[in-house]
Amino acid sequence: MSSPLALTRDPALLAELQRLAAAAGAELVATEDCAVALRSWPSAAVVLIGADLAEEMAALAPDRREQVHVVSWGSVPDSLFRIALALGAVDVAQLPRSDRWLIELLADWEETTQDGAVIGVIGGSGGAGATVLACALGQVAAGQGEAVVIDTDPLGPGVDRMLGLEAEFGIRWDALQQTTGRLSARSFREALPRRDRVGALSWTPGADSTLQPFAIREALSAARRGHRTVIVDLPRQRGGLTEEVAARCDLVAVVAPASVCGVTSAERVCRWLDPHARIGVVLRGRGLIEEEVAAITGAPVLVSMGDQRGLDEAIDVGLGPLRKSRGPLMRAARAVLQAAG
């Protein structure tokens, strides 16, 4: 996609949009010709249409697309909302009231080309190793682009500690839950503790570990817009928030120990998640037949993996679970990423 596009003949409105684009660090392409705008329509990352040309542009019946916004000075007449609807615009932004929102929108334009994949990881039983797999997925995914591991399990070990990022400066959940409004994807990505293109959103030690629904929704939205891959470490307790987050995932990997008790516990988790998400099983250990595990859990087995040598040592020295570029954990992470598409 190309830069954001502004269509207006109002010099004052254009000057304000250029000012907001400069504040966002975005390069704005401006035109006052609707025909020119029509040619750039499919490729522009964001389209901002001034109220003065909205009706003229609507008469050309451009193809429907995302990220079209009508921008107006002062009060907005009812007729402008009807025109915006005909254009397929998302909304009508009123300046100067919407200044901050427009800056955040323009700051995000580089990330609007494609939403990242979201993969949830949950333990089929206690101690299954879900957080280890979540962090391994983040490390492998970082080889293909920006990745982030989001910790939604307050009783887990902490994904920042697992990745060796606990001493790195960056925002945690307690700070994020003090903010309101839309999160900029770029600002969110740059504010996280990170290393080698993988970031982590986790908990500050001793802070309140209660997650607010608005915070997780905004974090997931910003993460998806600003990263190629988003990994979510899910808690095992049932509840509306966990089910909502699972429903936002493209795939949820249920980590099941390869034992009768482990698979039995995982079956309950799969049955609970089944109405909310696309699920698959990661079988940890050997000795069980994958087809039988799939029949019991009602979910396909994505991969079986053995124990990873030197895992505890790699985590203790701050290298994350993947110290080497080979091994069962690496193969399992690649299989899950491939299954997620």
Tab-separated table of C-alpha atoms in Angstrom:
chain	number	residue	atom	x	y	z
A	1	MET	CA	0.000	0.000	0.000
A	2	SER	CA	1.026	3.624	-0.576
A	3	SER	CA	0.875	6.592	1.810
A	4	PRO	CA	-2.356	8.027	3.254
A	5	LEU	CA	-4.443	10.013	0.762
A	6	ALA	CA	-6.239	13.305	1.502
A	7	LEU	CA	-8.924	14.665	-0.849
A	8	THR	CA	-10.077	18.260	-0.271
A	9	ARG	CA	-10.185	21.743	-1.847
A	10	ASP	CA	-10.406	23.426	1.540
A	11	PRO	CA	-6.939	24.974	2.158
A	12	ALA	CA	-7.493	25.286	5.908
A	13	LEU	CA	-8.584	21.644	6.216
A	14	LEU	CA	-5.638	20.502	4.089
A	15	ALA	CA	-3.189	22.467	6.218
A	16	GLU	CA	-4.584	20.873	9.379
A	17	LEU	CA	-4.402	17.360	7.908
A	18	GLN	CA	-0.801	17.969	6.859
A	19	ARG	CA	0.005	19.163	10.373
A	20	LEU	CA	-1.533	16.047	11.903
A	21	ALA	CA	0.309	13.814	9.430
A	22	ALA	CA	3.603	15.482	10.341
A	23	ALA	CA	2.883	14.893	14.030
A	24	ALA	CA	2.238	11.230	13.241
A	25	GLY	CA	5.412	10.880	11.174
A	26	ALA	CA	3.401	9.965	8.068
A	27	GLU	CA	3.781	11.265	4.517
A	28	LEU	CA	0.400	12.506	3.296
A	29	VAL	CA	-0.444	12.549	-0.424
A	30	ALA	CA	-2.991	15.306	-1.129
A	31	THR	CA	-5.179	16.051	-4.142
A	32	GLU	CA	-8.219	18.211	-4.921
A	33	ASP	CA	-9.159	16.169	-8.005
A	34	CYS	CA	-11.672	13.367	-7.451
A	35	ALA	CA	-10.531	11.565	-10.612
A	36	VAL	CA	-6.967	11.469	-9.319
A	37	ALA	CA	-8.241	10.229	-5.968
A	38	LEU	CA	-10.210	7.490	-7.735
A	39	ARG	CA	-7.019	6.176	-9.365
A	40	SER	CA	-5.218	6.095	-6.009
A	41	TRP	CA	-8.255	4.747	-4.172
A	42	PRO	CA	-7.346	0.999	-4.144
A	43	SER	CA	-3.707	1.431	-3.077
A	44	ALA	CA	-3.860	4.208	-0.447
A	45	ALA	CA	-3.339	2.954	3.109
A	46	VAL	CA	-5.883	5.443	4.499
A	47	VAL	CA	-8.279	7.750	2.634
A	48	LEU	CA	-9.328	11.054	4.237
A	49	ILE	CA	-12.098	12.834	2.304
A	50	GLY	CA	-12.923	16.426	3.136
A	51	ALA	CA	-16.575	17.237	3.705
A	52	ASP	CA	-16.359	19.677	0.790
A	53	LEU	CA	-15.726	16.869	-1.741
A	54	ALA	CA	-17.486	13.936	-0.092
A	55	GLU	CA	-20.660	14.242	-2.194
A	56	GLU	CA	-18.719	14.673	-5.449
A	57	MET	CA	-16.614	11.595	-4.656
A	58	ALA	CA	-19.682	9.560	-3.694
A	59	ALA	CA	-21.198	10.331	-7.117
A	60	LEU	CA	-18.268	8.484	-8.723
A	61	ALA	CA	-19.261	5.325	-6.761
A	62	PRO	CA	-15.754	4.131	-5.830
A	63	ASP	CA	-15.298	0.481	-4.867
A	64	ARG	CA	-15.888	-0.313	-1.214
A	65	ARG	CA	-12.701	-0.590	0.835
A	66	GLU	CA	-11.520	-0.270	4.419
A	67	GLN	CA	-9.959	2.793	6.082
A	68	VAL	CA	-12.073	5.500	4.410
A	69	HIS	CA	-12.874	8.468	6.664
A	70	VAL	CA	-14.774	11.707	5.998
A	71	VAL	CA	-13.253	14.728	7.763
A	72	SER	CA	-15.158	17.895	8.629
A	73	TRP	CA	-14.509	21.184	10.419
A	74	GLY	CA	-16.872	22.029	13.274
A	75	SER	CA	-20.429	20.703	13.448
A	76	VAL	CA	-21.457	17.881	11.129
A	77	PRO	CA	-24.795	18.134	9.268
A	78	ASP	CA	-26.979	15.028	9.093
A	79	SER	CA	-26.634	14.938	5.312
A	80	LEU	CA	-22.876	14.310	5.634
A	81	PHE	CA	-23.495	11.041	7.466
A	82	ARG	CA	-25.703	9.852	4.588
A	83	ILE	CA	-22.990	10.777	2.087
A	84	ALA	CA	-20.360	8.995	4.209
A	85	LEU	CA	-22.541	5.892	4.217
A	86	ALA	CA	-22.795	6.032	0.418
A	87	LEU	CA	-18.985	6.258	0.235
A	88	GLY	CA	-18.550	3.280	2.507
A	89	ALA	CA	-16.690	5.456	5.006
A	90	VAL	CA	-16.019	4.090	8.469
A	91	ASP	CA	-16.972	7.344	10.182
A	92	VAL	CA	-17.082	11.148	10.060
A	93	ALA	CA	-14.217	12.764	11.989
A	94	GLN	CA	-14.903	16.218	13.394
A	95	LEU	CA	-11.940	18.586	13.766
A	96	PRO	CA	-10.455	19.807	16.011
A	97	ARG	CA	-12.156	17.346	18.382
A	98	SER	CA	-10.704	14.321	16.572
A	99	ASP	CA	-7.110	15.603	16.327
A	100	ARG	CA	-5.591	12.992	18.621
A	101	TRP	CA	-7.528	10.156	17.024
A	102	LEU	CA	-6.415	11.174	13.528
A	103	ILE	CA	-2.773	11.341	14.628
A	104	GLU	CA	-3.023	7.781	15.957
A	105	LEU	CA	-4.729	6.638	12.757
A	106	LEU	CA	-2.030	8.173	10.555
A	107	ALA	CA	0.726	6.841	12.800
A	108	ASP	CA	-0.620	3.362	12.133
A	109	TRP	CA	-0.742	3.539	8.351
A	110	GLU	CA	2.334	1.337	7.832
A	111	GLU	CA	0.657	-1.418	9.849
A	112	THR	CA	-2.691	-1.396	8.002
A	113	THR	CA	-1.411	-3.441	5.058
A	114	GLN	CA	-2.217	-6.766	6.715
A	115	ASP	CA	-3.383	-7.944	10.114
A	116	GLY	CA	-1.038	-10.348	11.845
A	117	ALA	CA	-1.941	-13.917	12.762
A	118	VAL	CA	-3.065	-14.470	16.369
A	119	ILE	CA	-2.253	-17.818	18.000
A	120	GLY	CA	-3.472	-18.726	21.461
A	121	VAL	CA	-1.693	-21.297	23.644
A	122	ILE	CA	-3.306	-22.956	26.654
A	123	GLY	CA	-2.327	-25.836	28.907
A	124	GLY	CA	-4.476	-28.925	28.663
A	125	SER	CA	-3.475	-29.603	32.268
A	126	GLY	CA	-1.381	-27.942	34.925
A	127	GLY	CA	2.343	-27.914	34.140
A	128	ALA	CA	1.840	-28.858	30.495
A	129	GLY	CA	4.323	-26.247	29.295
A	130	ALA	CA	1.989	-23.800	27.535
A	131	THR	CA	4.057	-20.721	28.413
A	132	VAL	CA	7.229	-22.424	27.158
A	133	LEU	CA	5.544	-23.170	23.825
A	134	ALA	CA	4.080	-19.641	23.601
A	135	CYS	CA	7.516	-18.081	24.029
A	136	ALA	CA	9.094	-20.543	21.600
A	137	LEU	CA	6.437	-19.590	19.043
A	138	GLY	CA	7.338	-15.928	19.529
A	139	GLN	CA	11.038	-16.619	19.013
A	140	VAL	CA	10.460	-18.652	15.842
A	141	ALA	CA	7.907	-16.181	14.429
A	142	ALA	CA	10.370	-13.313	14.959
A	143	GLY	CA	12.490	-14.859	12.217
A	144	GLN	CA	9.744	-13.938	9.740
A	145	GLY	CA	8.786	-10.507	11.095
A	146	GLU	CA	7.766	-8.598	14.193
A	147	ALA	CA	6.255	-10.856	16.865
A	148	VAL	CA	4.816	-10.349	20.336
A	149	VAL	CA	3.901	-12.721	23.169
A	150	ILE	CA	0.992	-11.471	25.288
A	151	ASP	CA	0.608	-12.883	28.789
A	152	THR	CA	-3.011	-13.144	29.937
A	153	ASP	CA	-2.311	-15.734	32.647
A	154	PRO	CA	-1.672	-13.925	35.978
A	155	LEU	CA	-0.726	-17.212	37.661
A	156	GLY	CA	1.878	-18.152	35.062
A	157	PRO	CA	5.659	-17.646	35.257
A	158	GLY	CA	5.541	-14.491	33.114
A	159	VAL	CA	6.449	-14.434	29.434
A	160	ASP	CA	8.953	-11.610	29.948
A	161	ARG	CA	10.921	-13.771	32.412
A	162	MET	CA	10.652	-16.781	30.113
A	163	LEU	CA	12.113	-14.717	27.241
A	164	GLY	CA	14.772	-13.070	29.403
A	165	LEU	CA	13.161	-9.636	29.090
A	166	GLU	CA	12.195	-9.017	32.710
A	167	ALA	CA	14.962	-6.414	33.147
A	168	GLU	CA	14.218	-4.627	29.860
A	169	PHE	CA	12.466	-1.268	29.946
A	170	GLY	CA	8.921	-1.192	28.561
A	171	ILE	CA	5.236	-1.126	29.397
A	172	ARG	CA	3.466	-3.861	31.358
A	173	TRP	CA	-0.209	-4.566	31.961
A	174	ASP	CA	-0.457	-2.275	35.015
A	175	ALA	CA	0.618	0.756	32.951
A	176	LEU	CA	-1.469	-0.207	29.936
A	177	GLN	CA	-4.631	-0.461	32.014
A	178	GLN	CA	-4.266	3.193	33.038
A	179	THR	CA	-4.735	4.369	29.453
A	180	THR	CA	-7.955	4.799	27.492
A	181	GLY	CA	-8.821	5.152	23.837
A	182	ARG	CA	-7.356	3.609	20.707
A	183	LEU	CA	-3.773	2.355	20.910
A	184	SER	CA	-1.385	3.207	18.108
A	185	ALA	CA	0.097	-0.010	16.707
A	186	ARG	CA	3.500	1.579	16.188
A	187	SER	CA	3.628	3.174	19.633
A	188	PHE	CA	2.480	-0.059	21.282
A	189	ARG	CA	5.134	-2.100	19.494
A	190	GLU	CA	7.934	0.319	20.304
A	191	ALA	CA	6.905	0.607	23.976
A	192	LEU	CA	7.180	-3.128	24.725
A	193	PRO	CA	10.268	-4.778	26.192
A	194	ARG	CA	11.741	-6.624	23.216
A	195	ARG	CA	14.768	-8.316	21.710
A	196	ASP	CA	15.434	-9.542	18.181
A	197	ARG	CA	11.979	-8.588	16.854
A	198	VAL	CA	10.064	-10.364	19.631
A	199	GLY	CA	8.311	-8.302	22.318
A	200	ALA	CA	6.489	-9.279	25.489
A	201	LEU	CA	3.489	-7.893	27.337
A	202	SER	CA	3.389	-9.267	30.867
A	203	TRP	CA	2.964	-8.268	34.516
A	204	THR	CA	4.986	-6.023	36.807
A	205	PRO	CA	5.936	-8.003	39.946
A	206	GLY	CA	3.599	-7.138	42.810
A	207	ALA	CA	1.126	-5.241	40.614
A	208	ASP	CA	-2.599	-5.979	40.436
A	209	SER	CA	-2.993	-8.975	38.126
A	210	THR	CA	-6.637	-8.352	37.233
A	211	LEU	CA	-7.119	-7.832	33.497
A	212	GLN	CA	-9.643	-5.244	32.343
A	213	PRO	CA	-11.605	-6.245	29.210
A	214	PHE	CA	-11.002	-2.899	27.447
A	215	ALA	CA	-7.246	-3.241	27.959
A	216	ILE	CA	-6.942	-6.717	26.458
A	217	ARG	CA	-9.156	-5.747	23.514
A	218	GLU	CA	-7.089	-2.672	22.689
A	219	ALA	CA	-3.793	-4.521	23.230
A	220	LEU	CA	-4.831	-7.331	20.884
A	221	SER	CA	-6.034	-4.868	18.265
A	222	ALA	CA	-2.815	-2.830	18.359
A	223	ALA	CA	-0.680	-5.982	18.466
A	224	ARG	CA	-2.400	-7.453	15.430
A	225	ARG	CA	-2.005	-4.239	13.452
A	226	GLY	CA	1.646	-3.809	14.395
A	227	HIS	CA	3.042	-7.361	14.297
A	228	ARG	CA	3.250	-10.198	11.812
A	229	THR	CA	2.508	-12.745	14.555
A	230	VAL	CA	0.762	-12.390	17.926
A	231	ILE	CA	1.020	-15.181	20.514
A	232	VAL	CA	-1.368	-15.166	23.498
A	233	ASP	CA	-0.591	-17.223	26.607
A	234	LEU	CA	-4.100	-18.075	27.845
A	235	PRO	CA	-5.141	-18.913	31.423
A	236	ARG	CA	-6.804	-22.244	32.157
A	237	GLN	CA	-9.694	-20.812	34.168
A	238	ARG	CA	-13.025	-20.570	32.410
A	239	GLY	CA	-14.638	-17.172	32.031
A	240	GLY	CA	-16.003	-14.677	29.567
A	241	LEU	CA	-12.706	-12.862	29.024
A	242	THR	CA	-10.738	-16.029	28.271
A	243	GLU	CA	-13.427	-17.191	25.863
A	244	GLU	CA	-13.474	-13.792	24.151
A	245	VAL	CA	-9.697	-13.772	23.681
A	246	ALA	CA	-9.781	-17.352	22.372
A	247	ALA	CA	-12.466	-16.348	19.880
A	248	ARG	CA	-10.157	-13.608	18.569
A	249	CYS	CA	-7.399	-16.151	17.848
A	250	ASP	CA	-6.901	-17.737	14.435
A	251	LEU	CA	-5.812	-20.931	16.192
A	252	VAL	CA	-5.630	-22.089	19.816
A	253	ALA	CA	-3.002	-24.757	20.572
A	254	VAL	CA	-3.880	-26.942	23.570
A	255	VAL	CA	-0.705	-28.434	25.080
A	256	ALA	CA	-1.427	-31.929	26.384
A	257	PRO	CA	1.021	-34.206	28.242
A	258	ALA	CA	1.163	-37.617	26.570
A	259	SER	CA	-0.470	-39.490	29.427
A	260	VAL	CA	-3.950	-40.776	30.140
A	261	CYS	CA	-4.520	-38.099	32.789
A	262	GLY	CA	-3.023	-35.379	30.606
A	263	VAL	CA	-5.192	-36.213	27.586
A	264	THR	CA	-8.298	-36.582	29.749
A	265	SER	CA	-7.740	-33.098	31.178
A	266	ALA	CA	-7.020	-31.705	27.721
A	267	GLU	CA	-10.288	-33.188	26.456
A	268	ARG	CA	-12.203	-31.035	28.956
A	269	VAL	CA	-10.326	-27.919	27.833
A	270	CYS	CA	-10.955	-28.713	24.161
A	271	ARG	CA	-14.654	-29.296	24.779
A	272	TRP	CA	-14.912	-25.976	26.615
A	273	LEU	CA	-13.031	-24.058	23.884
A	274	ASP	CA	-14.631	-25.778	20.889
A	275	PRO	CA	-17.601	-23.372	20.479
A	276	HIS	CA	-15.313	-20.343	20.703
A	277	ALA	CA	-12.200	-21.110	18.667
A	278	ARG	CA	-10.433	-23.262	16.115
A	279	ILE	CA	-8.313	-25.606	18.217
A	280	GLY	CA	-5.520	-28.134	17.790
A	281	VAL	CA	-3.540	-30.305	20.196
A	282	VAL	CA	0.198	-30.218	20.780
A	283	LEU	CA	1.101	-33.563	22.322
A	284	ARG	CA	4.038	-33.309	24.706
A	285	GLY	CA	5.788	-36.642	25.096
A	286	ARG	CA	5.648	-40.045	23.438
A	287	GLY	CA	3.716	-43.258	23.854
A	288	LEU	CA	0.223	-42.325	22.659
A	289	ILE	CA	-1.236	-42.728	19.183
A	290	GLU	CA	-2.116	-39.343	17.639
A	291	GLU	CA	-5.307	-40.625	16.020
A	292	GLU	CA	-6.587	-41.867	19.372
A	293	VAL	CA	-5.740	-38.553	21.063
A	294	ALA	CA	-7.613	-36.684	18.295
A	295	ALA	CA	-10.624	-38.960	18.762
A	296	ILE	CA	-10.658	-38.359	22.520
A	297	THR	CA	-10.151	-34.580	22.431
A	298	GLY	CA	-12.190	-33.918	19.300
A	299	ALA	CA	-9.338	-31.804	17.915
A	300	PRO	CA	-6.536	-32.648	15.466
A	301	VAL	CA	-3.042	-33.271	16.801
A	302	LEU	CA	-0.873	-30.558	15.283
A	303	VAL	CA	2.428	-32.093	16.373
A	304	SER	CA	3.983	-34.449	18.921
A	305	MET	CA	7.183	-33.361	20.593
A	306	GLY	CA	9.710	-34.879	22.948
A	307	ASP	CA	11.534	-33.129	25.771
A	308	GLN	CA	13.935	-30.330	24.918
A	309	ARG	CA	17.437	-30.797	26.291
A	310	GLY	CA	18.879	-27.844	28.189
A	311	LEU	CA	15.510	-26.071	28.354
A	312	ASP	CA	15.746	-24.937	31.982
A	313	GLU	CA	19.334	-23.766	31.524
A	314	ALA	CA	18.455	-21.739	28.416
A	315	ILE	CA	15.627	-19.992	30.259
A	316	ASP	CA	17.711	-19.408	33.406
A	317	VAL	CA	20.480	-17.633	31.474
A	318	GLY	CA	17.938	-15.361	29.749
A	319	LEU	CA	18.043	-16.833	26.236
A	320	GLY	CA	14.422	-17.923	26.099
A	321	PRO	CA	13.299	-21.516	25.555
A	322	LEU	CA	14.967	-21.805	22.137
A	323	ARG	CA	18.700	-21.729	22.668
A	324	LYS	CA	19.422	-23.682	19.502
A	325	SER	CA	17.965	-23.584	15.997
A	326	ARG	CA	16.969	-27.247	16.120
A	327	GLY	CA	15.308	-29.696	18.456
A	328	PRO	CA	11.769	-30.900	19.282
A	329	LEU	CA	10.566	-27.519	20.574
A	330	MET	CA	11.700	-25.753	17.407
A	331	ARG	CA	9.966	-28.358	15.224
A	332	ALA	CA	6.777	-28.095	17.277
A	333	ALA	CA	6.736	-24.299	17.061
A	334	ARG	CA	7.172	-24.399	13.306
A	335	ALA	CA	4.345	-26.920	12.960
A	336	VAL	CA	1.955	-24.743	14.985
A	337	LEU	CA	2.863	-21.632	12.994
A	338	GLN	CA	2.286	-23.509	9.763
A	339	ALA	CA	-1.080	-24.785	10.989
A	340	ALA	CA	-2.118	-21.233	11.831
A	341	GLY	CA	-1.528	-20.278	8.231
